[in-house]
Amino acid sequence: MPELPDVEQMRSNMKKVGGKKIESVHVNKNRMFKVSDSTIRRHLVGNRITKVIRHGKYLFAQISDGTLLVLHFGMTGDIVYGKNRYDHRILGLEYSNGKNLNIVSVRKLGIVDVTDDIDNYISKKGIGPDALRISKEEFRRTIGSSSGFIKNVLMDQKKMAGIGNIYADEILYQSNIHPKRRINKLKDSEIDDMYQTMLRILKLAIRHNADPDNYPQTYLISNRKEGACCKKGHIKKIRVNGRPTYYCPDIQK
DNA sequence: AGCCCTGTTGCCGA
DNA sequence: ATCGGCAACAGGGC
Protein backbone atom coordinates (compact mmCIF):
# COMPACT_ATOMS: atom_id res chain seq x y z
CA MET A 1 0.00 0.00 0.00
CA PRO A 2 2.41 2.71 1.00
CA GLU A 3 3.66 4.62 -2.00
CA LEU A 4 3.68 8.40 -2.23
CA PRO A 5 -0.10 8.92 -2.39
CA ASP A 6 -0.72 6.45 0.42
CA VAL A 7 1.90 8.04 2.63
CA GLU A 8 0.47 11.45 1.80
CA GLN A 9 -2.90 10.21 2.99
CA MET A 10 -1.31 8.98 6.22
CA ARG A 11 0.33 12.36 6.61
CA SER A 12 -2.98 14.07 6.33
CA ASN A 13 -4.62 11.72 8.82
CA MET A 14 -1.77 12.01 11.29
CA LYS A 15 -1.83 15.78 11.08
CA LYS A 16 -5.57 15.92 11.51
CA VAL A 17 -5.82 13.80 14.64
CA GLY A 18 -2.37 13.62 16.13
CA GLY A 19 -1.84 17.14 17.46
CA LYS A 20 -3.09 16.69 21.00
CA LYS A 21 -0.83 16.20 23.99
CA ILE A 22 0.51 12.68 24.12
CA GLU A 23 -0.28 11.07 27.47
CA SER A 24 1.64 7.87 27.02
CA VAL A 25 3.33 5.79 24.38
CA HIS A 26 3.06 2.13 23.60
CA VAL A 27 6.16 0.62 22.04
CA ASN A 28 6.15 -2.84 20.55
CA LYS A 29 9.87 -3.19 20.11
CA ASN A 30 11.14 -4.94 17.00
CA ARG A 31 13.66 -4.61 14.20
CA MET A 32 11.95 -1.50 12.82
CA PHE A 33 13.15 0.62 15.73
CA LYS A 34 16.47 2.34 15.13
CA VAL A 35 16.40 3.94 18.58
CA SER A 36 15.60 2.61 22.03
CA ASP A 37 12.07 2.69 23.37
CA SER A 38 13.18 4.99 26.17
CA THR A 39 14.38 7.47 23.56
CA ILE A 40 11.03 7.27 21.79
CA ARG A 41 9.21 7.86 25.06
CA ARG A 42 11.47 10.69 26.12
CA HIS A 43 10.67 12.62 22.97
CA LEU A 44 6.98 11.87 22.74
CA VAL A 45 5.44 11.60 26.19
CA GLY A 46 4.02 14.93 27.36
CA ASN A 47 4.67 16.53 24.00
CA ARG A 48 2.61 16.92 20.83
CA ILE A 49 2.98 16.58 17.10
CA THR A 50 2.84 20.02 15.55
CA LYS A 51 3.11 19.12 11.89
CA VAL A 52 3.87 16.21 9.63
CA ILE A 53 6.14 16.36 6.61
CA ARG A 54 6.35 13.77 3.86
CA HIS A 55 9.36 13.08 1.68
CA GLY A 56 8.96 10.22 -0.75
CA LYS A 57 7.66 7.31 1.28
CA TYR A 58 8.93 8.74 4.56
CA LEU A 59 6.98 10.68 7.15
CA PHE A 60 8.60 13.12 9.57
CA ALA A 61 6.40 14.08 12.50
CA GLN A 62 7.55 17.31 14.09
CA ILE A 63 7.51 16.91 17.87
CA SER A 64 7.09 19.93 20.12
CA ASP A 65 10.45 19.23 21.76
CA GLY A 66 12.15 20.13 18.49
CA THR A 67 12.94 16.63 17.21
CA LEU A 68 11.20 14.63 14.52
CA LEU A 69 9.77 11.13 14.59
CA VAL A 70 10.78 9.31 11.41
CA LEU A 71 8.42 6.72 9.95
CA HIS A 72 8.76 4.40 6.99
CA PHE A 73 6.04 1.86 6.31
CA GLY A 74 7.65 -0.93 4.35
CA MET A 75 5.14 -2.97 2.39
CA THR A 76 2.35 -3.28 4.88
CA GLY A 77 2.55 -0.35 7.28
CA ASP A 78 -0.31 2.01 8.02
CA ILE A 79 -1.53 4.59 10.48
CA VAL A 80 -4.74 3.87 12.31
CA TYR A 81 -6.59 6.24 14.59
CA GLY A 82 -9.24 5.24 17.05
CA LYS A 83 -9.74 2.84 19.87
CA ASN A 84 -8.90 -0.80 20.36
CA ARG A 85 -6.86 -1.13 17.24
CA TYR A 86 -3.99 -3.14 18.63
CA ASP A 87 -3.52 -5.67 15.84
CA HIS A 88 0.05 -5.53 14.61
CA ARG A 89 0.64 -2.33 16.49
CA ILE A 90 4.23 -1.17 16.40
CA LEU A 91 3.91 2.22 18.03
CA GLY A 92 0.90 3.74 19.72
CA LEU A 93 0.47 7.35 20.85
CA GLU A 94 -2.18 7.53 23.53
CA TYR A 95 -4.21 10.66 24.16
CA SER A 96 -6.28 11.85 27.10
CA ASN A 97 -9.54 11.26 25.20
CA GLY A 98 -8.78 7.54 25.25
CA LYS A 99 -7.96 7.34 21.57
CA ASN A 100 -4.67 6.30 20.02
CA LEU A 101 -2.74 7.00 16.92
CA ASN A 102 -1.22 3.69 15.96
CA ILE A 103 1.50 2.77 13.55
CA VAL A 104 0.72 -0.76 12.48
CA SER A 105 2.72 -3.13 10.33
CA VAL A 106 1.84 -6.71 9.53
CA ARG A 107 5.23 -7.70 8.18
CA LYS A 108 7.33 -5.47 10.41
CA LEU A 109 9.25 -4.03 7.51
CA GLY A 110 10.00 -0.34 7.77
CA ILE A 111 11.60 2.17 10.08
CA VAL A 112 10.84 4.02 13.30
CA ASP A 113 13.55 6.54 14.10
CA VAL A 114 14.20 9.98 15.53
CA THR A 115 16.13 12.80 13.94
CA ASP A 116 16.60 16.51 14.45
CA ASP A 117 17.17 17.44 10.83
CA ILE A 118 15.14 16.17 7.90
CA ASP A 119 17.54 17.28 5.17
CA ASN A 120 20.41 15.67 6.99
CA TYR A 121 18.48 12.44 7.46
CA ILE A 122 17.46 12.31 3.83
CA SER A 123 20.90 13.04 2.44
CA LYS A 124 22.55 10.55 4.77
CA LYS A 125 20.22 7.90 3.41
CA GLY A 126 20.91 9.06 -0.13
CA ILE A 127 17.24 9.63 -0.87
CA GLY A 128 16.48 11.69 -3.96
CA PRO A 129 14.05 14.59 -4.46
CA ASP A 130 10.37 13.99 -3.80
CA ALA A 131 8.47 13.01 -6.93
CA LEU A 132 5.83 15.68 -6.38
CA ARG A 133 8.36 18.47 -5.95
CA ILE A 134 10.96 17.53 -8.52
CA SER A 135 11.26 20.10 -11.31
CA LYS A 136 11.04 19.18 -14.97
CA GLU A 137 14.70 20.01 -15.43
CA GLU A 138 15.70 17.87 -12.45
CA PHE A 139 13.55 15.05 -13.75
CA ARG A 140 15.17 15.25 -17.18
CA ARG A 141 18.60 15.26 -15.62
CA THR A 142 17.80 12.35 -13.33
CA ILE A 143 16.47 10.21 -16.13
CA GLY A 144 19.16 11.31 -18.55
CA SER A 145 21.99 10.43 -16.21
CA SER A 146 20.62 6.93 -15.59
CA SER A 147 20.72 3.73 -17.55
CA GLY A 148 18.92 0.42 -17.64
CA PHE A 149 15.16 -0.09 -17.59
CA ILE A 150 12.94 2.95 -17.20
CA LYS A 151 10.80 1.25 -14.57
CA ASN A 152 13.80 0.65 -12.35
CA VAL A 153 14.75 4.31 -12.52
CA LEU A 154 11.26 5.51 -11.65
CA MET A 155 11.30 3.26 -8.60
CA ASP A 156 14.84 4.07 -7.48
CA GLN A 157 14.41 6.08 -4.29
CA LYS A 158 17.95 7.37 -4.56
CA LYS A 159 17.14 9.07 -7.86
CA MET A 160 13.61 10.17 -7.01
CA ALA A 161 11.53 9.40 -3.96
CA GLY A 162 7.96 8.18 -3.71
CA ILE A 163 7.21 5.99 -6.71
CA GLY A 164 6.75 2.29 -6.02
CA ASN A 165 5.74 -0.74 -8.02
CA ILE A 166 2.09 0.15 -8.57
CA TYR A 167 2.46 3.79 -9.55
CA ALA A 168 5.50 3.10 -11.72
CA ASP A 169 3.32 0.76 -13.78
CA GLU A 170 0.58 3.38 -13.93
CA ILE A 171 2.92 6.13 -15.10
CA LEU A 172 4.40 3.95 -17.83
CA TYR A 173 0.98 2.73 -18.93
CA GLN A 174 -0.36 6.25 -19.30
CA SER A 175 2.87 7.35 -21.02
CA ASN A 176 2.70 4.49 -23.54
CA ILE A 177 6.18 3.34 -22.57
CA HIS A 178 7.22 -0.26 -22.07
CA PRO A 179 8.53 -0.88 -18.53
CA LYS A 180 11.69 -2.42 -19.97
CA ARG A 181 12.43 0.41 -22.37
CA ARG A 182 16.08 1.37 -22.04
CA ILE A 183 16.74 4.88 -20.83
CA ASN A 184 18.96 5.68 -23.80
CA LYS A 185 16.09 4.82 -26.16
CA LEU A 186 13.79 7.44 -24.67
CA LYS A 187 13.04 10.56 -26.66
CA ASP A 188 13.14 13.91 -24.90
CA SER A 189 9.48 14.39 -25.65
CA GLU A 190 8.70 11.07 -23.98
CA ILE A 191 10.59 12.07 -20.85
CA ASP A 192 8.72 15.36 -20.67
CA ASP A 193 5.43 13.57 -21.18
CA MET A 194 6.30 11.06 -18.49
CA TYR A 195 6.97 13.90 -16.09
CA GLN A 196 3.58 15.53 -16.68
CA THR A 197 1.87 12.15 -16.52
CA MET A 198 3.55 11.33 -13.22
CA LEU A 199 2.41 14.59 -11.63
CA ARG A 200 -1.11 14.18 -12.96
CA ILE A 201 -1.39 10.62 -11.61
CA LEU A 202 0.03 11.45 -8.20
CA LYS A 203 -2.22 14.48 -7.80
CA LEU A 204 -5.31 12.58 -8.85
CA ALA A 205 -4.45 9.78 -6.45
CA ILE A 206 -4.02 12.21 -3.57
CA ARG A 207 -7.24 13.99 -4.50
CA HIS A 208 -8.99 10.63 -4.20
CA ASN A 209 -7.39 9.86 -0.84
CA ALA A 210 -5.13 7.24 -2.38
CA ASP A 211 -8.13 4.93 -2.70
CA PRO A 212 -7.92 3.02 -5.99
CA ASP A 213 -11.67 2.34 -5.83
CA ASN A 214 -12.14 6.01 -6.61
CA TYR A 215 -9.76 6.15 -9.56
CA PRO A 216 -10.99 6.29 -13.16
CA GLN A 217 -11.76 2.91 -14.70
CA THR A 218 -9.28 3.78 -17.43
CA TYR A 219 -6.43 3.53 -14.93
CA LEU A 220 -4.21 0.47 -15.07
CA ILE A 221 -4.47 0.26 -11.31
CA SER A 222 -8.19 -0.51 -11.78
CA ASN A 223 -7.33 -3.36 -14.18
CA ARG A 224 -4.26 -4.88 -12.60
CA LYS A 225 -4.64 -8.43 -13.68
CA GLU A 226 -3.36 -10.62 -16.43
CA GLY A 227 -5.65 -10.60 -19.46
CA ALA A 228 -7.71 -7.59 -18.39
CA CYS A 229 -8.79 -5.41 -21.29
CA CYS A 230 -7.41 -2.03 -22.00
CA LYS A 231 -8.59 0.14 -24.90
CA LYS A 232 -6.32 -1.44 -27.46
CA GLY A 233 -5.42 -4.83 -26.08
CA HIS A 234 -5.09 -6.88 -22.96
CA ILE A 235 -2.91 -6.60 -19.89
CA LYS A 236 0.17 -8.73 -19.63
CA LYS A 237 2.20 -9.63 -16.55
CA ILE A 238 5.97 -9.83 -16.55
CA ARG A 239 8.72 -9.37 -14.02
CA VAL A 240 11.03 -6.39 -13.98
CA ASN A 241 13.80 -6.44 -11.42
CA GLY A 242 11.93 -9.18 -9.64
CA ARG A 243 8.80 -7.08 -9.25
CA PRO A 244 5.47 -8.10 -10.75
CA THR A 245 4.79 -5.72 -13.61
CA TYR A 246 1.56 -5.18 -15.53
CA TYR A 247 1.40 -3.44 -18.87
CA CYS A 248 -0.34 -3.44 -22.24
CA PRO A 249 1.92 -4.61 -25.07
CA ASP A 250 -0.36 -2.96 -27.63
CA ILE A 251 0.07 0.57 -26.35
CA GLN A 252 3.36 0.44 -24.48
CA LYS A 253 6.40 0.29 -26.71
C1' DA B 1 -1.09 -29.00 4.32
C1' DG B 2 1.88 -26.73 1.71
C1' DC B 3 3.36 -23.78 -1.73
C1' DC B 4 3.23 -19.41 -4.00
C1' DC B 5 2.00 -14.71 -3.99
C1' DT B 6 2.61 -9.78 -2.29
C1' DG B 7 2.20 -2.15 -2.59
C1' DT B 8 9.80 -2.16 0.23
C1' DT B 9 14.47 -2.18 0.77
C1' DG B 10 19.31 -3.77 1.00
C1' DC B 11 22.90 -7.01 0.17
C1' DC B 12 25.38 -10.33 -2.68
C1' DG B 13 27.49 -11.92 -6.73
C1' DA B 14 27.75 -12.62 -11.87
C1' DA C 1 26.98 -0.05 -13.05
C1' DT C 2 23.24 -3.23 -13.79
C1' DC C 3 20.42 -7.00 -12.88
C1' DG C 4 18.59 -11.11 -10.80
C1' DG C 5 18.14 -13.57 -6.63
C1' DC C 6 17.40 -13.72 -2.01
C1' DA C 7 16.28 -12.26 2.64
C1' DA C 8 13.74 -9.74 6.20
C1' DC C 9 8.37 -10.90 7.52
C1' DA C 10 3.55 -12.63 7.80
C1' DG C 11 -0.94 -13.36 5.98
C1' DG C 12 -3.99 -14.61 2.10
C1' DG C 13 -5.16 -17.48 -1.93
C1' DC C 14 -5.32 -21.75 -4.24
Short mmCIF file of C-alpha atoms in Angstrom, two decimals, chain A residues 24-206:
data_model
loop_
_atom_site.label_atom_id
_atom_site.label_comp_id
_atom_site.label_asym_id
_atom_site.label_seq_id
_atom_site.Cartn_x
_atom_site.Cartn_y
_atom_site.Cartn_z
CA SER A 24 1.64 7.87 27.02
CA VAL A 25 3.33 5.79 24.38
CA HIS A 26 3.06 2.13 23.60
CA VAL A 27 6.16 0.62 22.04
CA ASN A 28 6.15 -2.84 20.55
CA LYS A 29 9.87 -3.19 20.11
CA ASN A 30 11.14 -4.94 17.00
CA ARG A 31 13.66 -4.61 14.20
CA MET A 32 11.95 -1.50 12.82
CA PHE A 33 13.15 0.62 15.73
CA LYS A 34 16.47 2.34 15.13
CA VAL A 35 16.40 3.94 18.58
CA SER A 36 15.60 2.61 22.03
CA ASP A 37 12.07 2.69 23.37
CA SER A 38 13.18 4.99 26.17
CA THR A 39 14.38 7.47 23.56
CA ILE A 40 11.03 7.27 21.79
CA ARG A 41 9.21 7.86 25.06
CA ARG A 42 11.47 10.69 26.12
CA HIS A 43 10.67 12.62 22.97
CA LEU A 44 6.98 11.87 22.74
CA VAL A 45 5.44 11.60 26.19
CA GLY A 46 4.02 14.93 27.36
CA ASN A 47 4.67 16.53 24.00
CA ARG A 48 2.61 16.92 20.83
CA ILE A 49 2.98 16.58 17.10
CA THR A 50 2.84 20.02 15.55
CA LYS A 51 3.11 19.12 11.89
CA VAL A 52 3.87 16.21 9.63
CA ILE A 53 6.14 16.36 6.61
CA ARG A 54 6.35 13.77 3.86
CA HIS A 55 9.36 13.08 1.68
CA GLY A 56 8.96 10.22 -0.75
CA LYS A 57 7.66 7.31 1.28
CA TYR A 58 8.93 8.74 4.56
CA LEU A 59 6.98 10.68 7.15
CA PHE A 60 8.60 13.12 9.57
CA ALA A 61 6.40 14.08 12.50
CA GLN A 62 7.55 17.31 14.09
CA ILE A 63 7.51 16.91 17.87
CA SER A 64 7.09 19.93 20.12
CA ASP A 65 10.45 19.23 21.76
CA GLY A 66 12.15 20.13 18.49
CA THR A 67 12.94 16.63 17.21
CA LEU A 68 11.20 14.63 14.52
CA LEU A 69 9.77 11.13 14.59
CA VAL A 70 10.78 9.31 11.41
CA LEU A 71 8.42 6.72 9.95
CA HIS A 72 8.76 4.40 6.99
CA PHE A 73 6.04 1.86 6.31
CA GLY A 74 7.65 -0.93 4.35
CA MET A 75 5.14 -2.97 2.39
CA THR A 76 2.35 -3.28 4.88
CA GLY A 77 2.55 -0.35 7.28
CA ASP A 78 -0.31 2.01 8.02
CA ILE A 79 -1.53 4.59 10.48
CA VAL A 80 -4.74 3.87 12.31
CA TYR A 81 -6.59 6.24 14.59
CA GLY A 82 -9.24 5.24 17.05
CA LYS A 83 -9.74 2.84 19.87
CA ASN A 84 -8.90 -0.80 20.36
CA ARG A 85 -6.86 -1.13 17.24
CA TYR A 86 -3.99 -3.14 18.63
CA ASP A 87 -3.52 -5.67 15.84
CA HIS A 88 0.05 -5.53 14.61
CA ARG A 89 0.64 -2.33 16.49
CA ILE A 90 4.23 -1.17 16.40
CA LEU A 91 3.91 2.22 18.03
CA GLY A 92 0.90 3.74 19.72
CA LEU A 93 0.47 7.35 20.85
CA GLU A 94 -2.18 7.53 23.53
CA TYR A 95 -4.21 10.66 24.16
CA SER A 96 -6.28 11.85 27.10
CA ASN A 97 -9.54 11.26 25.20
CA GLY A 98 -8.78 7.54 25.25
CA LYS A 99 -7.96 7.34 21.57
CA ASN A 100 -4.67 6.30 20.02
CA LEU A 101 -2.74 7.00 16.92
CA ASN A 102 -1.22 3.69 15.96
CA ILE A 103 1.50 2.77 13.55
CA VAL A 104 0.72 -0.76 12.48
CA SER A 105 2.72 -3.13 10.33
CA VAL A 106 1.84 -6.71 9.53
CA ARG A 107 5.23 -7.70 8.18
CA LYS A 108 7.33 -5.47 10.41
CA LEU A 109 9.25 -4.03 7.51
CA GLY A 110 10.00 -0.34 7.77
CA ILE A 111 11.60 2.17 10.08
CA VAL A 112 10.84 4.02 13.30
CA ASP A 113 13.55 6.54 14.10
CA VAL A 114 14.20 9.98 15.53
CA THR A 115 16.13 12.80 13.94
CA ASP A 116 16.60 16.51 14.45
CA ASP A 117 17.17 17.44 10.83
CA ILE A 118 15.14 16.17 7.90
CA ASP A 119 17.54 17.28 5.17
CA ASN A 120 20.41 15.67 6.99
CA TYR A 121 18.48 12.44 7.46
CA ILE A 122 17.46 12.31 3.83
CA SER A 123 20.90 13.04 2.44
CA LYS A 124 22.55 10.55 4.77
CA LYS A 125 20.22 7.90 3.41
CA GLY A 126 20.91 9.06 -0.13
CA ILE A 127 17.24 9.63 -0.87
CA GLY A 128 16.48 11.69 -3.96
CA PRO A 129 14.05 14.59 -4.46
CA ASP A 130 10.37 13.99 -3.80
CA ALA A 131 8.47 13.01 -6.93
CA LEU A 132 5.83 15.68 -6.38
CA ARG A 133 8.36 18.47 -5.95
CA ILE A 134 10.96 17.53 -8.52
CA SER A 135 11.26 20.10 -11.31
CA LYS A 136 11.04 19.18 -14.97
CA GLU A 137 14.70 20.01 -15.43
CA GLU A 138 15.70 17.87 -12.45
CA PHE A 139 13.55 15.05 -13.75
CA ARG A 140 15.17 15.25 -17.18
CA ARG A 141 18.60 15.26 -15.62
CA THR A 142 17.80 12.35 -13.33
CA ILE A 143 16.47 10.21 -16.13
CA GLY A 144 19.16 11.31 -18.55
CA SER A 145 21.99 10.43 -16.21
CA SER A 146 20.62 6.93 -15.59
CA SER A 147 20.72 3.73 -17.55
CA GLY A 148 18.92 0.42 -17.64
CA PHE A 149 15.16 -0.09 -17.59
CA ILE A 150 12.94 2.95 -17.20
CA LYS A 151 10.80 1.25 -14.57
CA ASN A 152 13.80 0.65 -12.35
CA VAL A 153 14.75 4.31 -12.52
CA LEU A 154 11.26 5.51 -11.65
CA MET A 155 11.30 3.26 -8.60
CA ASP A 156 14.84 4.07 -7.48
CA GLN A 157 14.41 6.08 -4.29
CA LYS A 158 17.95 7.37 -4.56
CA LYS A 159 17.14 9.07 -7.86
CA MET A 160 13.61 10.17 -7.01
CA ALA A 161 11.53 9.40 -3.96
CA GLY A 162 7.96 8.18 -3.71
CA ILE A 163 7.21 5.99 -6.71
CA GLY A 164 6.75 2.29 -6.02
CA ASN A 165 5.74 -0.74 -8.02
CA ILE A 166 2.09 0.15 -8.57
CA TYR A 167 2.46 3.79 -9.55
CA ALA A 168 5.50 3.10 -11.72
CA ASP A 169 3.32 0.76 -13.78
CA GLU A 170 0.58 3.38 -13.93
CA ILE A 171 2.92 6.13 -15.10
CA LEU A 172 4.40 3.95 -17.83
CA TYR A 173 0.98 2.73 -18.93
CA GLN A 174 -0.36 6.25 -19.30
CA SER A 175 2.87 7.35 -21.02
CA ASN A 176 2.70 4.49 -23.54
CA ILE A 177 6.18 3.34 -22.57
CA HIS A 178 7.22 -0.26 -22.07
CA PRO A 179 8.53 -0.88 -18.53
CA LYS A 180 11.69 -2.42 -19.97
CA ARG A 181 12.43 0.41 -22.37
CA ARG A 182 16.08 1.37 -22.04
CA ILE A 183 16.74 4.88 -20.83
CA ASN A 184 18.96 5.68 -23.80
CA LYS A 185 16.09 4.82 -26.16
CA LEU A 186 13.79 7.44 -24.67
CA LYS A 187 13.04 10.56 -26.66
CA ASP A 188 13.14 13.91 -24.90
CA SER A 189 9.48 14.39 -25.65
CA GLU A 190 8.70 11.07 -23.98
CA ILE A 191 10.59 12.07 -20.85
CA ASP A 192 8.72 15.36 -20.67
CA ASP A 193 5.43 13.57 -21.18
CA MET A 194 6.30 11.06 -18.49
CA TYR A 195 6.97 13.90 -16.09
CA GLN A 196 3.58 15.53 -16.68
CA THR A 197 1.87 12.15 -16.52
CA MET A 198 3.55 11.33 -13.22
CA LEU A 199 2.41 14.59 -11.63
CA ARG A 200 -1.11 14.18 -12.96
CA ILE A 201 -1.39 10.62 -11.61
CA LEU A 202 0.03 11.45 -8.20
CA LYS A 203 -2.22 14.48 -7.80
CA LEU A 204 -5.31 12.58 -8.85
CA ALA A 205 -4.45 9.78 -6.45
CA ILE A 206 -4.02 12.21 -3.57
#
